[in-house]
Amino acid sequence: MMQNHKDEFTQFIWKRRMQTKRDVRHLFQQSTGMLGRLGDLISESSLESIQQFEKNNWAKLCKDVIEANTCELEDIPGYFGQKVLLKPPIHLDELKMSTNRTDFYLGSEEAEIDPQKWYCVYASQGPWTSKQYAKPMYKEFVMQTLEQVKQISKEGEFSYIHCISRLLDLIHPSHQLPANILAYPLYSAMILKRRLIQLQYDLGSQNDEQASNFVLDHKLALDILRQIERRLDKDLRAYFEFLVPSKAIWRVGLAVATRCISYVHDFYPGKDDASFGFDPLGNCIVNDTQTMYLESMQHSASTNNTKTIGIMVNMHAGNIHLVVDGKLQACGFGRDAMHFEEQERERQKNLIIKNLLLPCFAVQKGVGVNPEEQPMMKVNFGEKPFTHTINASPLNQTIVHSVSKGLDTIAVMEGGTGKQYREKMAQEEDEKLHTSLEKSYFKVSLLPDVLKSFSQFPPSVYRRSLAATRIQRAWRKFRGRKMRNAIRKEQFEAAIKIQRMARKKLRKIREVKNISAAKIQKTWRRKMLIWVALLRCIYQQPISELHRAAAIIQKKWRNWHMFKNSPLAAKYYRKVEELDAAATKIAKWWRALSKKLSEQREGRDRLDGAVKIQALWRGYMLRKQLKPSLRMKLGDLGLLMLKARETLFRMQAAYKIQRWFRQNMERKILLQKARTRNMAATRLQALWRGFWVRSHTALRFTYGEAIFLTAVYKALKQAHFILKMYRPCGIVCPKPEKKTSR
């Protein structure tokens, strides 16, 4: 009966655990999928609104250009087809363009072509990082994960299933993969394998989908992460090609779209700092400056007198590469262009990543070229298969809007319907768990149910066992102590031998060093003796005087060196620099002012000279025109004024003396008024302070202190009155006697 009760309780616990597991599995499968689908609906509706807005704008733009007669019938499909085409030149007869809007040539019977003029054509659209949405962020996640996996030891046991499943669901969203891996942990490896095979990832020797085992080790995890990174690299790279004659003069590149509005058709890529261009000689052109890029480009292979060259734009790294003879060349512009300075590379990278770039194609007739030859160019933006094969997407594909987090149509589960397959996996997993539980119960049942009593172990046996254990422990301690002493003794003997040999070796080395030092000292003393004798012969001075001079020089030099490296010297030099700067500033100001003053002085001197000359001339002319009688009267008047000159001087001196006396009296009156005001203010302050002290004495002091201070104040007041009364008599302050000077 107890056994039946135990079995029923075990079955109840088992069923409850299985139900909980099913509920958790259902929660994993449903909750994330619902949230993901809600996000898909929001993103798809927003994208449809953006696309509809763009279509309306293109329709309005087509209407405007048709009304302005600047658009032809062949250009209208390009506005709505979401593909890159060449825009026909406006009011330019020298350039002719084909109806497919991808080919053009230079030549016209009506207009004369300038052989040294550039003729440029722009594309309608171009690569733009903003249209890649979150793919640059995905690339950063993958690169960080790859670096972290590389740092993990290869010998360690790590599981990469959840890491790779989350990255896969981020880049190829299905809203099912992480949930199914959490719901079916026993089959997580097989679910991830099926998903990788469905997405056409290479698993090496484990590519067989029917195989039941799948081992995701360190090497395979790195390989899968590198494949994911290559796919993202392809999506973030835009590529297009152009075909030109071998002897044609061309310049091809990209320009910032916001700066192309003001460009005319005699422009070429690289003419300013917002465009990047390549030429047939292998030069990079930016800001109208050529930099050697590919020396071997002139000798590249060509067929039928034509060359096919590609341009690849890396929108994540901010680089522009050239593709020649099927090979991706080094970076021409951007972050990794080592033929530019670091500041210029950073500027180019920011322009490439943050702006819309329009492909530009420019050709030139050239001097001395056969007039019958027409420079032409054919451009392929992805409508036709490319000549060169590289890991990049066609430019037409990169400009198309794509859902950044859309639902992947590839099912994670397969085999009949998804529901049947999941039910089958759930049943198999439940059976496996049930089997493992039964095994564990069976192992537990093998143990005896009744615990043994102490009577089954007699005390005598227990005591003998305990005594044997103690004897063994003591014997092992004794043997261990004896072995440790023997080892320590051997170590001491070995150390003594080593020390003896080391001391002997060191003694020999010390003797050799002493002999060598004695030889060196002997040579040095002989050299110093010769040097002292030479100094005595050269300077004709005693050695003590030379030592004193050397000591003075050394002292001065040490003081200067100490001052040079001290904070005081830094302050001194800083103060000197400030004084120099101030002196320079004052000198600069004074030079300008002095120059201005000298100019004014010269002008004033010239004016005074002119006035004097004019006065002399006018006087001469006036004297010449006056009658003799009038001239004599004026002469008499002048003599009279000379006689009265002394009287006039006296009057002027009297006026000056009166003015000085009045000013002196006015100054004395003002000083007397100020002194009176100060005395009145001092008196008012004294009265106020006395009143304030008397009114606050009771608050600040005790009653006895207040009585004492009041008495002292009255006594001092009476003493002051006595001093004032007797001061005129000379009792207190006798006046000093005046000394009579002889």
XYZ file of C-alpha atoms in Angstrom:
742
model
C 0.000 0.000 0.000
C 2.865 2.394 0.829
C 4.528 1.489 -2.455
C 1.313 2.287 -4.405
C 1.055 5.641 -2.645
C 4.702 6.356 -3.475
C 4.173 5.480 -7.191
C 1.055 7.681 -7.417
C 2.898 10.628 -5.846
C 5.805 10.146 -8.279
C 3.416 10.122 -11.257
C 1.730 13.300 -9.973
C 5.066 15.087 -9.649
C 6.074 13.891 -13.122
C 2.844 15.132 -14.783
C 3.107 18.516 -13.075
C 6.701 18.955 -14.281
C 5.761 17.981 -17.854
C 2.848 20.449 -17.852
C 5.095 23.234 -16.566
C 7.624 22.421 -19.272
C 4.921 22.518 -21.977
C 3.679 25.895 -20.698
C 7.202 27.345 -20.738
C 7.795 25.960 -24.248
C 4.505 27.465 -25.458
C 5.466 30.810 -23.872
C 8.860 30.777 -25.633
C 7.240 29.995 -28.991
C 4.377 32.497 -28.837
C 5.493 35.622 -26.933
C 8.579 36.597 -28.951
C 6.836 35.824 -32.228
C 3.914 38.111 -31.373
C 6.233 40.990 -30.444
C 8.302 40.420 -33.591
C 5.254 40.438 -35.831
C 4.043 43.658 -34.195
C 7.410 45.238 -34.973
C 7.182 43.950 -38.553
C 3.764 45.541 -39.022
C 5.040 48.883 -37.721
C 8.207 48.827 -39.866
C 6.372 47.692 -43.015
C 3.661 50.354 -42.636
C 6.317 53.056 -42.066
C 8.290 51.860 -45.088
C 5.173 51.877 -47.276
C 4.462 55.453 -46.176
C 8.027 56.499 -47.031
C 7.885 54.800 -50.433
C 4.510 56.378 -51.212
C 5.885 59.774 -50.210
C 8.890 59.274 -52.522
C 6.657 58.203 -55.408
C 4.548 61.327 -54.991
C 7.701 63.454 -54.954
C 9.015 61.752 -58.121
C 5.646 62.305 -59.827
C 5.698 65.998 -58.907
C 9.323 66.248 -60.056
C 8.482 64.614 -63.405
C 5.638 67.047 -63.873
C 7.930 70.018 -63.177
C 10.711 68.852 -65.537
C 8.197 68.072 -68.310
C 6.724 71.561 -67.981
C 10.241 73.053 -68.087
C 11.153 70.985 -71.228
C 14.255 69.612 -69.468
C 13.174 65.945 -69.551
C 12.812 63.488 -72.384
C 10.582 60.442 -72.715
C 13.489 58.054 -72.036
C 14.120 59.650 -68.620
C 10.642 59.128 -67.146
C 10.955 55.328 -66.460
C 14.162 55.981 -64.555
C 12.398 58.193 -62.013
C 9.907 55.462 -61.010
C 11.916 52.294 -61.661
C 14.257 52.707 -58.650
C 17.365 52.166 -60.699
C 20.420 54.289 -61.394
C 20.613 56.038 -64.780
C 22.708 58.821 -66.269
C 21.030 62.209 -66.287
C 21.153 63.850 -69.746
C 23.042 67.168 -69.852
C 21.002 70.340 -70.018
C 21.757 72.794 -72.857
C 24.899 70.903 -73.860
C 25.060 69.796 -77.493
C 28.569 68.285 -77.367
C 27.451 65.250 -75.297
C 25.131 62.681 -76.836
C 23.421 60.001 -74.752
C 21.786 56.730 -75.791
C 18.151 55.889 -75.067
C 19.064 53.363 -72.362
C 20.696 56.210 -70.390
C 23.834 54.181 -69.612
C 26.006 55.048 -72.665
C 27.233 58.431 -73.909
C 29.833 59.746 -76.323
C 31.467 63.083 -77.115
C 30.798 64.397 -80.601
C 28.418 66.714 -82.452
C 28.152 68.152 -85.947
C 26.439 71.346 -84.793
C 28.841 72.328 -81.955
C 32.591 72.617 -81.975
C 34.377 70.551 -79.308
C 37.103 72.171 -77.204
C 39.956 69.593 -76.938
C 41.028 70.812 -73.459
C 37.556 71.092 -71.918
C 36.003 68.459 -69.660
C 32.458 67.221 -70.299
C 30.788 65.592 -67.268
C 27.651 63.470 -66.777
C 26.061 62.642 -63.384
C 24.074 59.612 -62.250
C 20.541 60.012 -60.945
C 21.238 58.207 -57.653
C 24.179 56.782 -55.756
C 25.342 54.928 -52.647
C 24.067 56.247 -49.331
C 24.737 54.710 -45.913
C 21.394 55.945 -44.541
C 19.534 53.593 -46.916
C 21.247 50.601 -45.305
C 19.308 51.232 -42.086
C 20.673 49.037 -39.264
C 23.116 46.941 -41.314
C 26.203 48.917 -40.185
C 25.156 48.235 -36.584
C 24.747 44.512 -37.400
C 28.268 44.542 -38.827
C 29.637 46.009 -35.591
C 27.846 43.306 -33.562
C 29.280 40.547 -35.752
C 32.821 41.992 -35.569
C 32.655 42.262 -31.759
C 31.338 38.692 -31.470
C 34.075 37.426 -33.790
C 36.787 39.109 -31.710
C 35.375 37.677 -28.481
C 35.158 34.152 -29.936
C 38.767 34.405 -31.164
C 39.938 35.173 -27.629
C 38.241 32.061 -26.237
C 40.559 29.095 -25.773
C 40.133 26.308 -28.347
C 40.595 23.556 -25.741
C 37.818 24.854 -23.478
C 34.277 23.495 -23.614
C 31.995 26.348 -24.677
C 28.610 26.380 -26.373
C 28.224 28.788 -29.304
C 24.607 27.821 -30.133
C 22.820 30.751 -28.448
C 25.400 33.289 -29.671
C 25.100 32.243 -33.339
C 21.307 31.776 -33.150
C 20.809 35.341 -31.884
C 23.079 36.754 -34.613
C 21.255 34.739 -37.284
C 17.861 35.932 -36.067
C 19.165 39.511 -36.041
C 20.404 39.386 -39.642
C 17.844 36.881 -41.063
C 14.855 37.592 -38.784
C 12.337 34.796 -38.303
C 11.217 35.384 -34.659
C 11.394 31.597 -34.199
C 15.008 30.476 -33.949
C 15.979 31.635 -30.389
C 12.524 30.699 -29.046
C 12.690 27.152 -30.491
C 16.234 26.672 -29.188
C 15.051 27.642 -25.691
C 11.913 25.502 -26.015
C 13.741 22.369 -27.241
C 17.173 22.402 -25.596
C 17.889 18.749 -26.489
C 17.428 19.520 -30.197
C 18.970 23.014 -30.225
C 22.008 21.930 -32.273
C 19.852 20.269 -34.970
C 17.502 23.285 -35.152
C 20.488 25.616 -35.656
C 21.966 23.270 -38.273
C 18.716 23.162 -40.309
C 18.475 26.948 -40.170
C 22.082 27.379 -41.368
C 21.558 24.920 -44.241
C 18.308 26.640 -45.265
C 20.152 29.991 -45.368
C 22.860 28.318 -47.546
C 25.738 28.602 -45.098
C 28.663 26.236 -45.621
C 29.143 23.848 -42.674
C 32.048 21.922 -44.179
C 31.900 18.190 -43.510
C 28.591 18.571 -41.594
C 26.557 19.867 -44.518
C 24.416 16.698 -44.627
C 20.986 17.657 -43.318
C 19.978 14.030 -42.670
C 22.874 13.455 -40.245
C 21.680 13.193 -36.669
C 24.787 14.580 -34.987
C 26.025 18.161 -35.216
C 29.106 19.415 -33.365
C 29.518 23.194 -33.187
C 33.145 23.543 -32.141
C 35.407 26.608 -31.991
C 36.636 26.301 -35.584
C 33.143 25.893 -37.090
C 31.792 28.799 -35.002
C 34.541 31.083 -36.339
C 33.842 29.892 -39.906
C 30.096 30.639 -39.583
C 30.782 34.097 -38.104
C 33.162 34.895 -40.972
C 30.488 33.829 -43.505
C 27.948 36.110 -41.800
C 30.491 38.953 -41.913
C 31.123 38.375 -45.656
C 27.389 38.535 -46.391
C 27.060 41.785 -44.481
C 30.137 43.133 -46.297
C 28.460 42.372 -49.605
C 25.281 44.217 -48.585
C 27.300 47.257 -47.400
C 29.372 47.531 -50.597
C 28.083 49.229 -53.763
C 29.719 48.384 -57.099
C 29.447 49.626 -60.684
C 31.578 49.324 -63.833
C 32.346 51.456 -66.862
C 33.902 50.586 -70.216
C 36.147 53.089 -72.026
C 38.567 52.971 -74.973
C 42.178 52.282 -74.020
C 43.429 55.645 -75.301
C 40.533 57.747 -74.010
C 41.080 60.609 -71.560
C 38.635 60.241 -68.689
C 38.092 60.949 -65.017
C 35.540 58.929 -63.072
C 34.565 59.100 -59.409
C 31.910 60.224 -56.945
C 30.776 63.610 -55.634
C 28.631 64.753 -52.703
C 25.069 65.212 -53.966
C 24.439 68.461 -52.076
C 27.386 70.079 -53.891
C 26.351 68.805 -57.343
C 23.514 71.326 -57.570
C 25.877 74.161 -58.389
C 28.084 72.112 -60.737
C 28.132 72.744 -64.446
C 29.012 70.167 -67.084
C 32.630 71.284 -67.491
C 33.293 69.737 -64.091
C 35.330 66.566 -63.395
C 35.507 64.368 -60.243
C 38.196 65.592 -57.863
C 37.998 69.236 -58.903
C 36.979 70.327 -55.390
C 37.254 68.952 -51.848
C 33.784 67.303 -51.941
C 34.454 64.901 -54.835
C 36.817 61.988 -55.473
C 38.134 60.996 -58.895
C 40.404 58.509 -60.693
C 42.179 58.998 -64.017
C 43.656 56.498 -66.561
C 47.210 57.120 -65.295
C 46.385 55.616 -61.865
C 46.145 58.904 -59.943
C 43.728 59.831 -57.169
C 42.336 63.340 -57.598
C 40.841 65.430 -54.790
C 40.696 69.209 -54.462
C 42.322 69.436 -57.937
C 45.456 67.676 -56.598
C 46.782 64.442 -58.112
C 48.286 61.689 -55.921
C 49.856 58.511 -57.355
C 47.629 55.512 -56.590
C 48.313 52.647 -59.070
C 51.482 52.741 -61.140
C 50.564 49.524 -62.991
C 47.172 50.782 -64.162
C 48.546 52.085 -67.461
C 49.700 48.557 -68.389
C 46.495 46.773 -67.363
C 45.146 44.131 -69.692
C 42.594 45.213 -72.338
C 40.696 43.512 -75.174
C 39.499 45.083 -78.414
C 41.151 48.394 -77.478
C 38.776 48.841 -74.511
C 39.139 48.578 -70.753
C 36.542 47.670 -68.124
C 37.142 49.268 -64.735
C 35.017 49.000 -61.590
C 34.516 51.233 -58.549
C 33.498 49.762 -55.186
C 32.223 51.938 -52.300
C 32.425 50.476 -48.777
C 29.640 52.298 -46.928
C 30.580 50.832 -43.535
C 34.330 51.484 -43.502
C 34.093 54.711 -45.554
C 36.446 53.593 -48.357
C 36.446 53.814 -52.171
C 38.342 51.115 -54.113
C 39.202 50.622 -57.774
C 38.764 47.234 -59.475
C 41.246 46.630 -62.303
C 41.708 43.319 -64.185
C 39.282 41.571 -61.825
C 41.312 42.467 -58.701
C 40.175 44.695 -55.878
C 42.942 47.271 -55.483
C 43.995 49.049 -52.318
C 41.872 51.821 -50.876
C 41.966 54.975 -53.008
C 39.935 57.307 -50.795
C 38.715 57.038 -47.219
C 39.905 55.687 -43.901
C 42.481 53.184 -45.270
C 43.976 55.396 -48.034
C 47.549 55.451 -46.748
C 48.805 57.829 -49.462
C 46.913 60.659 -47.703
C 47.533 62.206 -44.294
C 45.517 61.054 -41.297
C 43.432 64.240 -41.050
C 42.558 64.084 -44.759
C 41.632 60.384 -44.465
C 39.258 61.134 -41.586
C 37.606 63.945 -43.582
C 37.137 61.680 -46.620
C 35.678 58.904 -44.452
C 33.097 61.278 -42.903
C 32.073 62.536 -46.360
C 31.630 58.984 -47.685
C 29.627 57.713 -44.700
C 27.398 60.726 -43.983
C 26.467 61.948 -47.484
C 24.753 60.746 -50.632
C 27.404 60.234 -53.320
C 26.581 60.566 -57.023
C 28.762 58.778 -59.610
C 30.346 61.259 -62.054
C 31.810 60.471 -65.488
C 33.934 63.044 -67.348
C 35.683 62.734 -70.744
C 37.963 64.998 -72.749
C 38.725 65.143 -76.466
C 42.432 65.813 -75.983
C 45.007 67.623 -78.123
C 46.426 65.765 -81.119
C 43.711 63.089 -81.167
C 42.200 61.861 -84.411
C 39.132 64.074 -85.002
C 37.106 61.099 -86.271
C 37.488 59.297 -82.917
C 34.644 59.997 -80.522
C 35.396 59.532 -76.788
C 32.678 57.287 -75.397
C 31.829 55.486 -72.154
C 29.458 52.648 -71.241
C 28.300 52.359 -67.633
C 26.828 49.281 -65.947
C 25.022 49.855 -62.632
C 23.855 46.233 -62.276
C 21.288 45.748 -65.047
C 23.711 43.427 -66.868
C 26.182 40.883 -65.482
C 29.455 42.442 -64.367
C 32.755 41.665 -66.053
C 34.626 41.424 -62.728
C 33.421 39.307 -59.814
C 33.935 40.756 -56.320
C 32.158 40.518 -52.969
C 29.855 43.526 -53.438
C 26.251 44.324 -54.383
C 25.303 46.141 -57.590
C 24.555 49.829 -57.144
C 20.970 49.290 -58.387
C 20.399 46.814 -55.565
C 21.737 49.081 -52.785
C 19.341 51.948 -53.554
C 16.193 49.795 -53.293
C 14.341 50.100 -50.005
C 14.472 46.916 -47.923
C 12.704 46.072 -44.692
C 15.248 46.404 -41.919
C 13.514 43.914 -39.571
C 11.105 42.023 -41.770
C 9.873 38.467 -41.210
C 11.951 35.831 -42.976
C 9.746 33.550 -45.051
C 12.044 30.530 -44.552
C 10.573 28.335 -41.814
C 12.799 27.276 -38.985
C 10.939 23.972 -38.510
C 10.104 21.572 -41.330
C 8.808 18.037 -41.872
C 5.073 18.044 -42.548
C 3.508 21.104 -41.015
C 5.388 23.125 -38.462
C 2.860 22.234 -35.750
C 3.133 18.477 -36.334
C 6.918 18.624 -36.328
C 6.984 20.581 -33.073
C 4.547 18.105 -31.463
C 6.742 15.229 -32.580
C 9.859 16.879 -31.101
C 8.022 17.632 -27.862
C 6.860 14.002 -27.560
C 10.365 12.655 -28.197
C 11.861 15.043 -25.664
C 9.253 14.074 -23.049
C 10.001 10.375 -23.603
C 13.736 10.972 -23.163
C 13.188 12.913 -19.953
C 10.791 10.228 -18.660
C 13.342 7.499 -19.387
C 16.108 9.400 -17.565
C 13.773 9.929 -14.587
C 12.914 6.222 -14.429
C 16.611 5.356 -14.467
C 17.253 7.702 -11.581
C 14.336 6.213 -9.639
C 15.664 2.713 -10.321
C 19.088 3.658 -8.952
C 17.457 5.061 -5.838
C 15.361 1.917 -5.395
C 18.517 -0.233 -5.295
C 19.414 1.283 -1.942
C 17.974 -0.574 1.092
C 14.929 1.092 2.529
C 15.727 0.220 6.205
C 18.642 2.015 7.772
C 21.168 -0.138 9.651
C 21.290 0.169 13.422
C 24.394 0.689 15.546
C 24.135 -2.896 16.790
C 25.289 -4.134 13.402
C 28.663 -2.439 14.129
C 30.064 -3.884 17.470
C 31.930 -1.384 19.686
C 35.044 -3.619 19.864
C 35.357 -3.570 16.098
C 34.838 0.190 16.070
C 37.531 0.661 18.767
C 40.027 -1.557 16.950
C 39.344 0.332 13.726
C 39.784 3.686 15.493
C 43.013 2.537 17.159
C 44.399 1.275 13.841
C 43.536 4.604 12.247
C 45.362 6.540 14.971
C 48.425 4.264 14.777
C 48.542 4.707 11.011
C 48.213 8.477 11.353
C 51.054 8.626 13.910
C 53.261 6.362 11.794
C 52.626 8.454 8.684
C 53.457 11.628 10.637
C 56.714 10.052 11.894
C 57.693 8.857 8.414
C 56.792 12.224 6.898
C 58.796 14.121 9.511
C 61.784 11.828 8.968
C 61.602 12.213 5.186
C 61.275 15.998 5.453
C 64.328 16.171 7.772
C 66.349 14.029 5.355
C 65.313 16.205 2.394
C 66.083 19.369 4.363
C 69.515 18.000 5.327
C 70.308 17.200 1.688
C 69.158 20.661 0.664
C 71.377 22.266 3.349
C 74.409 20.258 2.184
C 73.744 21.192 -1.432
C 73.333 24.853 -0.465
C 76.623 24.786 1.496
C 78.443 23.315 -1.517
C 76.919 25.913 -3.830
C 77.839 28.721 -1.444
C 81.417 27.415 -1.129
C 81.820 27.299 -4.928
C 80.191 30.704 -5.308
C 82.467 32.304 -2.700
C 85.512 30.795 -4.402
C 84.353 32.088 -7.760
C 83.542 35.506 -6.340
C 86.952 35.665 -4.644
C 88.681 35.037 -7.964
C 86.514 37.612 -9.714
C 87.217 40.137 -6.946
C 90.980 39.573 -7.266
C 90.820 40.076 -11.036
C 88.764 43.235 -10.523
C 91.220 44.594 -7.923
C 94.194 43.986 -10.244
C 92.353 45.625 -13.127
C 91.326 48.572 -10.913
C 94.921 49.020 -9.744
C 96.135 49.111 -13.359
C 93.437 51.588 -14.316
C 94.215 53.808 -11.317
C 97.931 53.712 -12.105
C 97.290 54.720 -15.718
C 94.844 57.394 -14.637
C 97.274 58.903 -12.084
C 100.035 59.009 -14.707
C 97.677 60.697 -17.152
C 96.514 63.216 -14.523
C 100.136 64.018 -13.609
C 100.954 64.700 -17.258
C 97.774 66.776 -17.606
C 98.623 68.881 -14.490
C 102.137 69.497 -15.795
C 100.736 70.610 -19.150
C 98.232 72.942 -17.474
C 101.021 74.487 -15.366
C 103.085 75.064 -18.533
C 100.143 76.499 -20.530
C 98.548 78.845 -17.988
C 101.650 79.699 -15.913
C 99.494 79.526 -12.784
C 99.683 77.331 -9.690
C 97.388 74.319 -9.583
C 95.501 75.660 -6.558
C 94.529 78.773 -8.550
C 93.364 76.606 -11.466
C 91.347 74.442 -9.074
C 89.784 77.544 -7.570
C 88.824 78.854 -11.042
C 87.415 75.439 -11.997
C 85.440 75.308 -8.739
C 83.972 78.764 -9.433
C 82.999 77.741 -12.976
C 81.463 74.510 -11.714
C 79.566 76.343 -8.980
C 78.217 78.884 -11.464
C 77.275 76.130 -13.890
C 75.546 74.052 -11.153
C 73.646 77.101 -9.941
C 72.586 77.874 -13.492
C 71.586 74.239 -14.133
C 69.668 74.073 -10.841
C 67.930 77.340 -11.642
C 67.171 76.145 -15.176
C 65.352 73.020 -13.942
C 63.573 74.650 -10.989
C 59.964 75.919 -10.823
C 61.353 79.397 -10.155
C 63.059 79.348 -13.559
C 59.791 78.355 -15.203
C 58.060 81.275 -13.480
C 60.939 83.566 -14.436
C 60.850 82.489 -18.087
C 57.075 82.779 -18.088
C 57.340 86.297 -16.639
C 59.996 87.168 -19.233
C 57.736 85.866 -21.985
C 54.830 87.907 -20.603
C 57.052 91.009 -20.452
C 58.297 90.346 -23.998
C 54.721 89.920 -25.182
C 53.661 93.110 -23.374
C 56.667 94.996 -24.779
C 55.902 93.676 -28.249
C 52.274 94.715 -27.878
C 53.244 98.189 -26.611
C 55.855 98.561 -29.378
C 53.315 97.488 -31.977
C 50.801 100.011 -30.595
C 53.452 102.726 -30.289
C 54.786 102.223 -33.847
C 51.337 102.739 -35.297
C 50.689 105.714 -32.984
C 54.158 107.186 -33.602
C 53.722 106.843 -37.322
C 50.350 108.548 -37.075
C 51.744 111.326 -34.836
C 54.737 111.869 -37.133
C 52.388 112.110 -40.093
C 50.234 114.620 -38.180
C 53.358 116.550 -37.147
C 54.628 116.644 -40.725
C 51.209 117.761 -41.938
C 51.062 120.443 -39.258
C 54.589 121.611 -40.172
C 53.633 121.742 -43.824
C 50.481 123.670 -42.923
C 52.428 126.126 -40.726
C 54.997 126.631 -43.477
C 52.254 127.214 -46.001
C 50.532 129.698 -43.637
C 53.790 131.603 -43.098
C 54.489 131.716 -46.810
C 50.938 132.884 -47.451
C 51.194 135.552 -44.706
C 54.488 136.853 -46.114
C 53.094 136.866 -49.599
C 49.868 138.615 -48.558
C 51.848 141.182 -46.550
C 54.120 141.807 -49.481
C 51.168 142.184 -51.855
C 49.304 144.421 -49.373
C 52.334 146.677 -48.850
C 52.783 146.830 -52.559
C 49.165 147.924 -53.117
C 48.989 150.489 -50.218
C 49.588 154.235 -50.772
C 52.699 155.809 -49.261
C 50.669 157.985 -46.879
C 48.712 155.041 -45.545
C 51.914 153.073 -45.220
C 53.423 155.826 -43.068
C 50.335 155.898 -40.819
C 50.523 152.139 -40.284
C 54.234 152.471 -39.455
C 53.490 155.127 -36.856
C 50.762 152.885 -35.379
C 53.261 150.046 -35.075
C 55.778 152.269 -33.286
C 53.070 153.394 -30.873
C 52.163 149.780 -30.082
C 55.826 148.993 -29.400
C 55.975 151.861 -26.914
C 52.777 150.663 -25.150
C 54.032 147.042 -25.050
C 55.395 147.331 -21.484
C 52.063 148.637 -20.215
C 50.238 145.751 -21.862
C 52.617 143.237 -20.224
C 51.968 144.761 -16.778
C 48.189 144.490 -17.288
C 48.543 140.852 -18.346
C 50.677 140.065 -15.256
C 48.121 141.761 -12.979
C 45.357 139.645 -14.542
C 47.386 136.456 -13.891
C 48.082 137.393 -10.261
C 44.383 138.130 -9.634
C 43.381 134.818 -11.247
C 45.863 132.880 -9.077
C 44.684 134.651 -5.880
C 41.021 133.915 -6.626
C 41.816 130.218 -7.295
C 43.811 129.961 -4.043
C 40.983 131.528 -2.018
C 38.456 129.233 -3.644
C 40.612 126.213 -2.810
C 40.890 127.301 0.854
C 37.128 127.802 1.106
C 36.510 124.326 -0.329
C 38.981 122.764 2.138
C 37.316 124.581 5.056
C 33.890 123.334 3.962
C 35.164 119.737 3.681
C 36.802 119.956 7.134
C 33.560 121.306 8.628
C 31.539 118.502 7.070
C 33.978 115.893 8.400
C 33.829 117.340 11.924
C 30.025 117.375 11.802
C 29.918 113.776 10.571
C 32.405 112.711 13.287
C 30.276 114.401 15.936
C 27.118 112.709 14.656
C 28.868 109.303 14.636
C 30.138 109.831 18.193
C 26.667 110.769 19.420
C 25.125 107.749 17.690
C 27.747 105.334 19.003
C 27.358 106.672 22.528
C 23.583 106.358 22.332
C 23.836 102.830 20.932
C 26.309 101.699 23.595
C 24.230 103.196 26.419
C 21.034 101.600 25.071
C 22.661 98.132 24.714
C 24.708 98.144 27.920
C 21.895 96.559 29.932
C 21.584 93.756 27.354
C 25.270 92.919 27.028
C 26.372 93.257 30.699
C 25.073 92.317 34.100
C 23.538 94.863 36.461
C 26.750 95.323 38.447
C 28.874 95.690 35.311
C 26.413 98.255 33.924
C 26.557 100.335 37.179
C 30.361 100.211 37.111
C 30.623 101.246 33.468
C 28.144 104.119 34.006
C 30.216 105.442 36.913
C 33.417 105.197 34.851
C 31.740 107.054 31.986
C 30.592 109.903 34.284
C 34.063 110.218 35.826
C 35.709 110.376 32.413
C 33.183 112.956 31.277
C 33.943 115.170 34.278
C 37.692 114.766 33.709
C 37.244 115.785 30.100
C 35.298 118.843 31.208
C 38.122 119.789 33.614
C 40.690 119.408 30.824
C 38.651 121.643 28.572
C 38.267 124.263 31.298
C 41.961 124.498 32.216
C 43.498 124.125 28.771
C 43.660 127.900 28.012
C 45.612 128.536 31.226
C 48.417 126.244 30.133
C 48.090 123.910 33.132
C 47.576 120.673 31.216
C 48.986 121.446 27.797
C 51.545 124.230 28.093
C 52.484 125.732 24.794
C 56.088 125.328 23.717
C 58.217 128.460 23.700
C 59.082 129.794 20.312
C 62.762 129.891 19.537
C 63.901 133.199 18.227
C 66.152 132.888 15.272
C 68.973 135.323 14.901
